[in-house]
Coordinates of C-alpha atoms in Angstrom, one line a residue:
Chain A
X1 CA -25.5 -8.5 2.4
X2 CA -25.5 -4.8 2.3
X3 CA -22.6 -2.1 3.2
X4 CA -23.8 1.4 3.6
X5 CA -20.8 3.3 2.6
X6 CA -21.1 7.2 4.6
X7 CA -18.3 9.5 2.8
X8 CA -18.5 13.1 0.8
X9 CA -15.6 11.8 -1.1
X10 CA -16.8 10.9 -4.9
X11 CA -13.2 9.6 -5.4
X12 CA -13.8 7.0 -2.2
X13 CA -17.5 6.0 -3.0
X14 CA -16.6 5.0 -6.6
X15 CA -13.5 3.2 -5.1
X16 CA -15.4 1.4 -2.2
X17 CA -18.3 1.1 -4.4
X18 CA -17.3 -1.0 -7.0
X19 CA -15.0 -2.9 -4.5
X20 CA -17.7 -4.1 -2.4
X21 CA -19.8 -4.6 -5.3
X22 CA -17.1 -6.9 -7.3
X23 CA -16.9 -8.8 -3.8
X24 CA -20.6 -9.6 -4.0
X25 CA -22.2 -7.1 -1.7
X26 CA -24.8 -4.6 -2.6
X27 CA -24.0 -1.3 -1.5
X28 CA -26.1 2.0 -0.4
X29 CA -24.2 5.4 -0.4
X30 CA -24.9 8.3 2.4
X31 CA -23.3 11.8 1.4
X32 CA -23.4 12.8 4.9
X33 CA -24.9 11.8 9.2
X34 CA -28.1 12.9 7.7
X35 CA -28.5 10.9 5.0
X36 CA -26.7 8.0 6.4
X37 CA -29.1 7.9 9.4
X38 CA -32.2 7.7 7.5
X39 CA -30.9 4.7 5.4
X40 CA -30.1 3.0 8.4
X41 CA -34.1 3.7 9.6
X42 CA -35.2 2.8 6.4
X43 CA -33.4 -0.7 5.6
X44 CA -31.4 -3.1 7.3
X45 CA -27.4 -2.8 6.4
X46 CA -24.8 -5.5 7.4
X47 CA -21.8 -3.3 7.7
X48 CA -21.4 0.7 7.8
X49 CA -17.9 1.6 6.2
X50 CA -17.6 5.7 7.2
X51 CA -15.1 8.5 7.0
X52 CA -14.7 10.4 10.1
X53 CA -15.5 14.0 8.8
X54 CA -18.8 14.5 7.0
X55 CA -21.0 17.6 6.3
X56 CA -23.9 17.3 9.0
X57 CA -21.9 15.6 11.9
X58 CA -19.1 13.3 12.4
X59 CA -18.2 9.2 11.9
X60 CA -18.3 9.6 15.5
X61 CA -22.1 10.8 15.7
X62 CA -23.2 8.2 13.2
X63 CA -21.5 5.3 15.5
X64 CA -23.2 6.8 18.1
X65 CA -26.7 6.7 16.8
X66 CA -25.5 3.1 15.7
X67 CA -24.8 1.9 19.0
X68 CA -27.9 3.3 20.7
X69 CA -30.5 1.1 19.1
X70 CA -31.3 -2.6 19.7
X71 CA -31.2 -3.2 15.8
X72 CA -28.2 -2.1 14.9
X73 CA -25.8 -2.2 18.1
X74 CA -24.2 -5.1 16.8
X75 CA -24.0 -3.7 13.0
X76 CA -20.3 -4.0 12.2
X77 CA -18.4 0.1 11.8
X78 CA -15.9 0.0 10.4
X79 CA -13.6 3.8 9.8
X80 CA -11.5 4.9 6.7
X81 CA -10.4 7.9 7.5
X82 CA -7.5 10.3 6.6
X83 CA -7.2 10.8 10.1
X84 CA -4.7 8.9 11.4
X85 CA -4.2 10.3 15.0
X86 CA -3.9 7.7 17.4
X87 CA -5.7 9.4 19.7
X88 CA -8.8 9.8 17.1
X89 CA -8.5 6.5 16.2
X90 CA -8.2 4.9 20.0
X91 CA -11.2 7.5 20.9
X92 CA -13.5 5.7 17.8
X93 CA -12.7 2.5 18.6
X94 CA -13.9 2.9 22.5
X95 CA -16.9 4.6 20.8
X96 CA -17.9 1.4 19.2
X97 CA -16.1 0.8 15.7
X98 CA -14.7 -2.5 15.2
X99 CA -11.9 -1.0 12.7
X100 CA -10.3 1.7 11.4
X101 CA -8.3 1.7 8.1
X102 CA -6.6 4.7 6.9
X103 CA -7.2 6.2 3.8
X104 CA -6.4 5.1 1.1
X105 CA -7.4 1.7 1.8
X106 CA -6.2 -1.7 0.9
X107 CA -9.4 -2.6 -0.7
X108 CA -8.8 -6.1 -0.5
X109 CA -8.0 -6.3 3.5
X110 CA -10.9 -3.9 3.8
X111 CA -13.0 -6.5 2.4
X112 CA -11.7 -9.3 4.3
X113 CA -12.1 -7.1 7.6
X114 CA -15.9 -6.5 6.7
X115 CA -16.3 -10.1 5.8
X116 CA -14.6 -11.2 9.4
X117 CA -16.9 -8.7 11.2
X118 CA -20.1 -9.8 9.7
X119 CA -19.3 -13.5 10.3
X120 CA -19.3 -12.2 14.2
X121 CA -16.4 -14.5 14.6
X122 CA -14.0 -11.0 14.9
X123 CA -11.2 -13.1 14.7
X124 CA -7.5 -11.3 14.1
X125 CA -7.3 -8.0 12.2
X126 CA -6.1 -7.4 8.6
X127 CA -2.4 -6.5 8.8
X128 CA -3.5 -2.5 7.6
X129 CA -6.1 -1.8 10.6
X130 CA -6.3 -1.3 13.9
X131 CA -9.3 -3.0 15.5
X132 CA -11.6 -3.5 18.7
X133 CA -11.4 -7.4 18.6
X134 CA -8.9 -9.6 18.8
X135 CA -5.1 -8.3 18.2
Chain B
X1 CA 13.7 8.8 -9.6
X2 CA 12.0 10.3 -13.2
X3 CA 10.0 13.5 -13.3
X4 CA 6.4 11.7 -12.8
X5 CA 8.0 9.8 -10.1
X6 CA 8.4 12.8 -8.3
X7 CA 4.9 13.8 -8.5
X8 CA 3.2 9.9 -8.0
X9 CA 4.0 7.3 -6.0
X10 CA 2.8 4.6 -8.7
X11 CA 3.0 1.6 -6.8
X12 CA 0.8 3.3 -4.0
X13 CA -1.9 4.2 -6.4
X14 CA -1.6 0.8 -8.3
X15 CA -1.8 -0.9 -4.8
X16 CA -5.0 1.3 -4.0
X17 CA -6.9 0.2 -7.7
X18 CA -5.7 -2.8 -8.0
X19 CA -4.5 -1.8 -11.2
X20 CA -7.7 -1.5 -12.5
X21 CA -7.8 0.4 -15.7
X22 CA -11.7 1.2 -16.0
X23 CA -11.6 2.5 -12.0
X24 CA -8.2 4.6 -13.0
X25 CA -10.0 6.2 -15.5
X26 CA -13.4 6.7 -13.8
X27 CA -11.2 8.3 -10.4
X28 CA -9.2 10.2 -12.6
X29 CA -12.5 11.8 -14.4
X30 CA -14.5 12.9 -11.1
X31 CA -10.8 14.3 -10.3
X32 CA -10.9 16.5 -13.1
X33 CA -14.8 17.7 -12.3
X34 CA -14.2 18.0 -9.5
X35 CA -10.8 20.1 -8.6
X36 CA -12.1 23.5 -10.5
X37 CA -14.7 24.0 -7.8
X38 CA -12.2 22.8 -5.1
X39 CA -9.7 25.3 -6.2
X40 CA -12.4 28.1 -6.7
X41 CA -13.6 27.4 -3.0
X42 CA -10.3 27.6 -2.1
X43 CA -9.5 30.7 -3.7
X44 CA -12.4 32.4 -2.5
X45 CA -11.6 31.1 1.6
X46 CA -8.0 32.4 1.1
X47 CA -9.0 35.7 -0.3
X48 CA -11.7 36.2 2.6
X49 CA -9.3 34.9 5.4
X50 CA -11.8 31.9 6.2
X51 CA -9.6 29.8 8.1
X52 CA -12.0 26.7 8.8
X53 CA -13.3 26.9 4.8
X54 CA -9.6 26.6 3.7
X55 CA -8.8 23.4 6.3
X56 CA -12.6 21.7 5.0
X57 CA -11.4 22.0 1.3
X58 CA -8.4 21.4 2.0
X59 CA -9.4 18.2 3.3
X60 CA -11.1 17.1 0.7
X61 CA -8.2 17.8 -1.8
X62 CA -6.0 15.7 0.4
X63 CA -8.2 12.8 0.5
X64 CA -8.0 12.8 -3.4
X65 CA -4.3 13.4 -3.5
X66 CA -3.8 10.3 -1.2
X67 CA -6.4 8.3 -3.3
X68 CA -3.6 9.0 -6.3
X69 CA -0.7 8.7 -4.7
X70 CA 0.1 12.2 -5.0
X71 CA 3.2 12.9 -3.6
X72 CA 2.6 16.4 -2.5
X73 CA -0.1 15.0 0.1
X74 CA 2.4 16.0 2.6
X75 CA 2.0 19.6 1.3
X76 CA -1.7 19.4 1.8
X77 CA -1.4 18.2 5.2
X78 CA 0.8 21.1 6.3
X79 CA -1.6 23.4 4.5
X80 CA -4.5 22.0 6.7
X81 CA -2.9 21.9 9.8
X82 CA -1.7 26.0 9.2
X83 CA -5.1 26.7 8.3
X84 CA -6.3 24.9 11.8
X85 CA -3.9 26.8 13.4
X86 CA -5.3 29.9 11.7
X87 CA -2.4 30.8 9.6
X88 CA 1.2 30.7 9.6
X89 CA 3.9 33.6 7.8
X90 CA 4.9 31.5 5.2
X91 CA 1.4 30.1 4.7
X92 CA 0.2 32.3 0.9
X93 CA 3.2 30.7 -0.3
X94 CA 2.5 27.4 1.0
X95 CA -1.1 27.4 -0.7
X96 CA 0.1 28.5 -3.7
X97 CA 2.4 25.7 -4.2
X98 CA -0.1 23.6 -3.3
X99 CA -2.1 25.1 -6.2
X100 CA 0.7 24.2 -8.5
X101 CA 1.6 21.1 -7.4
X102 CA -2.2 19.5 -7.3
X103 CA -2.3 21.1 -10.7
X104 CA 0.6 18.7 -11.9
X105 CA -1.7 15.5 -10.5
X106 CA -3.6 14.6 -13.4
X107 CA -1.0 15.3 -16.1
X108 CA 1.2 13.1 -14.6
X109 CA -1.0 10.3 -14.3
X110 CA -2.3 10.8 -17.7
X111 CA 1.5 10.7 -18.6
X112 CA 1.7 7.4 -16.6
X113 CA -1.1 5.6 -18.2
X114 CA 0.4 6.7 -21.8
X115 CA 3.6 5.3 -21.1
X116 CA 1.8 1.8 -20.0
X117 CA 2.9 2.3 -16.1
X118 CA -0.9 2.6 -14.9

């Protein structure tokens, strides 16, 4: 299983990469929306964990692109962001994000959430997250 | 609350990093490496009165401060918000305070590591 981490913050990339790798996932990293789009076009990813504000576009742009194509329309998307305004969070969930975690995320909950979303069961959310499913 | 507790919310940082000392050292190394460039960008943007650039830089710094459980993250949030609004009368002082407080983060983390609290 491969997780695409789309974030321009090196600290967050390190934290998330290590956490997902230790949980048995492969990871790939995009530092901006353009790189993320290239990776999505080139290879299969099983879930995307993205920041809301990135160079070359926003997390919302990336969600929009993922939801446009049959191949990626069902790829789970988890937003991890320092922007915690309810409106912005709700807007992302309406656009097709599956879960939202404030920065810094509780990594165990984040990984559990990704596991569940990949399993497509999409049950009740982890306590720290806002999700589109369950709750 | 000790002096270090005034700088770092240790519990939050340990929760984020799952008490992984190797990860903590790597995060500190990256932050030490990145901070001077961010500070230079911030100073340049301030000098030029470039509020979008200030906002962008402070947003990055805020992400790092959040990661480390730095208590000055609220100050970074205020500076970011003021920059978004195009400044405020107290903006220069807030920016100086943020520089001072952000510079205390790594020494505080090193002291906590040395004391075995991380």
